[in-house]
Amino acid sequence: MGVVAYDFADLCWLLAGGVGPMEAVEGSATKPSPEAHLQRFASAHFPEAQKTPDAVLWRARDAFPTFETDFLARRGSE
């Protein structure tokens, strides 16, 4: 479990960069392979938000540093 994007635009650029949510959380993407059709989508809808997968992950983790602990704490209180 982990945060992978700040918003939908960043998620699109993460996927366009060839990194999926599982790879982002596990850090298992050794060499991302960009996805041309996802790059076209992200470019068409979010050209101003273009980022590398590393930049997407850095922004998300910086914005939500306690995501995992907050989620687990909330889940345990229900």
Short mmCIF file of C-alpha atoms in Angstrom, two decimals:
data_model
loop_
_atom_site.label_atom_id
_atom_site.label_comp_id
_atom_site.label_asym_id
_atom_site.label_seq_id
_atom_site.Cartn_x
_atom_site.Cartn_y
_atom_site.Cartn_z
CA MET A 1 0.00 0.00 0.00
CA GLY A 2 1.20 3.48 -0.74
CA VAL A 3 0.43 6.75 -2.41
CA VAL A 4 1.43 6.86 -6.09
CA ALA A 5 0.14 10.18 -7.42
CA TYR A 6 -0.98 13.57 -6.19
CA ASP A 7 -3.90 13.78 -8.63
CA PHE A 8 -5.33 12.21 -11.76
CA ALA A 9 -3.03 14.17 -14.07
CA ASP A 10 0.01 12.86 -12.22
CA LEU A 11 -1.39 9.32 -12.30
CA CYS A 12 -1.76 9.60 -16.08
CA TRP A 13 1.87 10.72 -16.42
CA LEU A 14 3.06 7.94 -14.11
CA LEU A 15 1.31 5.35 -16.28
CA ALA A 16 2.50 7.06 -19.47
CA GLY A 17 6.03 6.76 -18.15
CA GLY A 18 5.62 3.00 -17.97
CA VAL A 19 5.24 2.66 -14.20
CA GLY A 20 2.12 1.07 -12.77
CA PRO A 21 0.75 1.49 -9.26
CA MET A 22 2.16 -1.81 -7.98
CA GLU A 23 5.62 -1.10 -9.36
CA ALA A 24 5.51 2.38 -7.85
CA VAL A 25 4.62 1.11 -4.38
CA GLU A 26 6.97 -1.86 -4.43
CA GLY A 27 9.76 -0.03 -6.22
CA SER A 28 10.00 -2.97 -8.60
CA ALA A 29 10.14 -1.01 -11.85
CA THR A 30 13.79 -1.48 -12.75
CA LYS A 31 13.50 0.16 -16.16
CA PRO A 32 10.20 1.82 -17.02
CA SER A 33 9.02 1.34 -20.57
CA PRO A 34 6.96 4.33 -21.74
CA GLU A 35 3.52 3.57 -23.13
CA ALA A 36 2.86 5.50 -26.35
CA HIS A 37 -0.96 5.40 -26.16
CA LEU A 38 -0.90 6.60 -22.54
CA GLN A 39 1.60 9.33 -23.42
CA ARG A 40 -0.77 10.55 -26.14
CA PHE A 41 -3.68 10.58 -23.65
CA ALA A 42 -1.70 12.42 -20.97
CA SER A 43 -0.33 14.90 -23.50
CA ALA A 44 -3.79 15.60 -24.89
CA HIS A 45 -5.49 16.08 -21.52
CA PHE A 46 -2.74 17.24 -19.13
CA PRO A 47 0.12 18.76 -21.16
CA GLU A 48 0.94 21.28 -18.43
CA ALA A 49 1.35 18.52 -15.83
CA GLN A 50 4.00 16.46 -17.66
CA LYS A 51 6.41 14.80 -15.24
CA THR A 52 8.72 11.82 -15.10
CA PRO A 53 7.58 8.85 -13.01
CA ASP A 54 10.17 9.78 -10.36
CA ALA A 55 8.83 13.34 -10.17
CA VAL A 56 5.25 12.05 -9.86
CA LEU A 57 6.20 9.76 -6.98
CA TRP A 58 8.27 12.42 -5.23
CA ARG A 59 5.38 14.92 -5.39
CA ALA A 60 2.85 12.39 -4.09
CA ARG A 61 5.03 11.23 -1.22
CA ASP A 62 5.89 14.82 -0.32
CA ALA A 63 2.20 15.81 -0.30
CA PHE A 64 0.99 12.74 1.63
CA PRO A 65 3.91 11.60 3.83
CA THR A 66 1.69 9.80 6.36
CA PHE A 67 -0.73 8.19 3.91
CA GLU A 68 -0.08 4.59 4.90
CA THR A 69 -0.09 5.14 8.66
CA ASP A 70 -3.18 7.36 8.45
CA PHE A 71 -5.01 4.76 6.39
CA LEU A 72 -4.11 1.92 8.73
CA ALA A 73 -5.02 3.96 11.82
CA ARG A 74 -8.40 4.88 10.36
CA ARG A 75 -9.07 1.31 9.27
CA GLY A 76 -8.28 0.05 12.77
CA SER A 77 -10.73 2.49 14.36
CA GLU A 78 -13.75 1.25 12.44
#
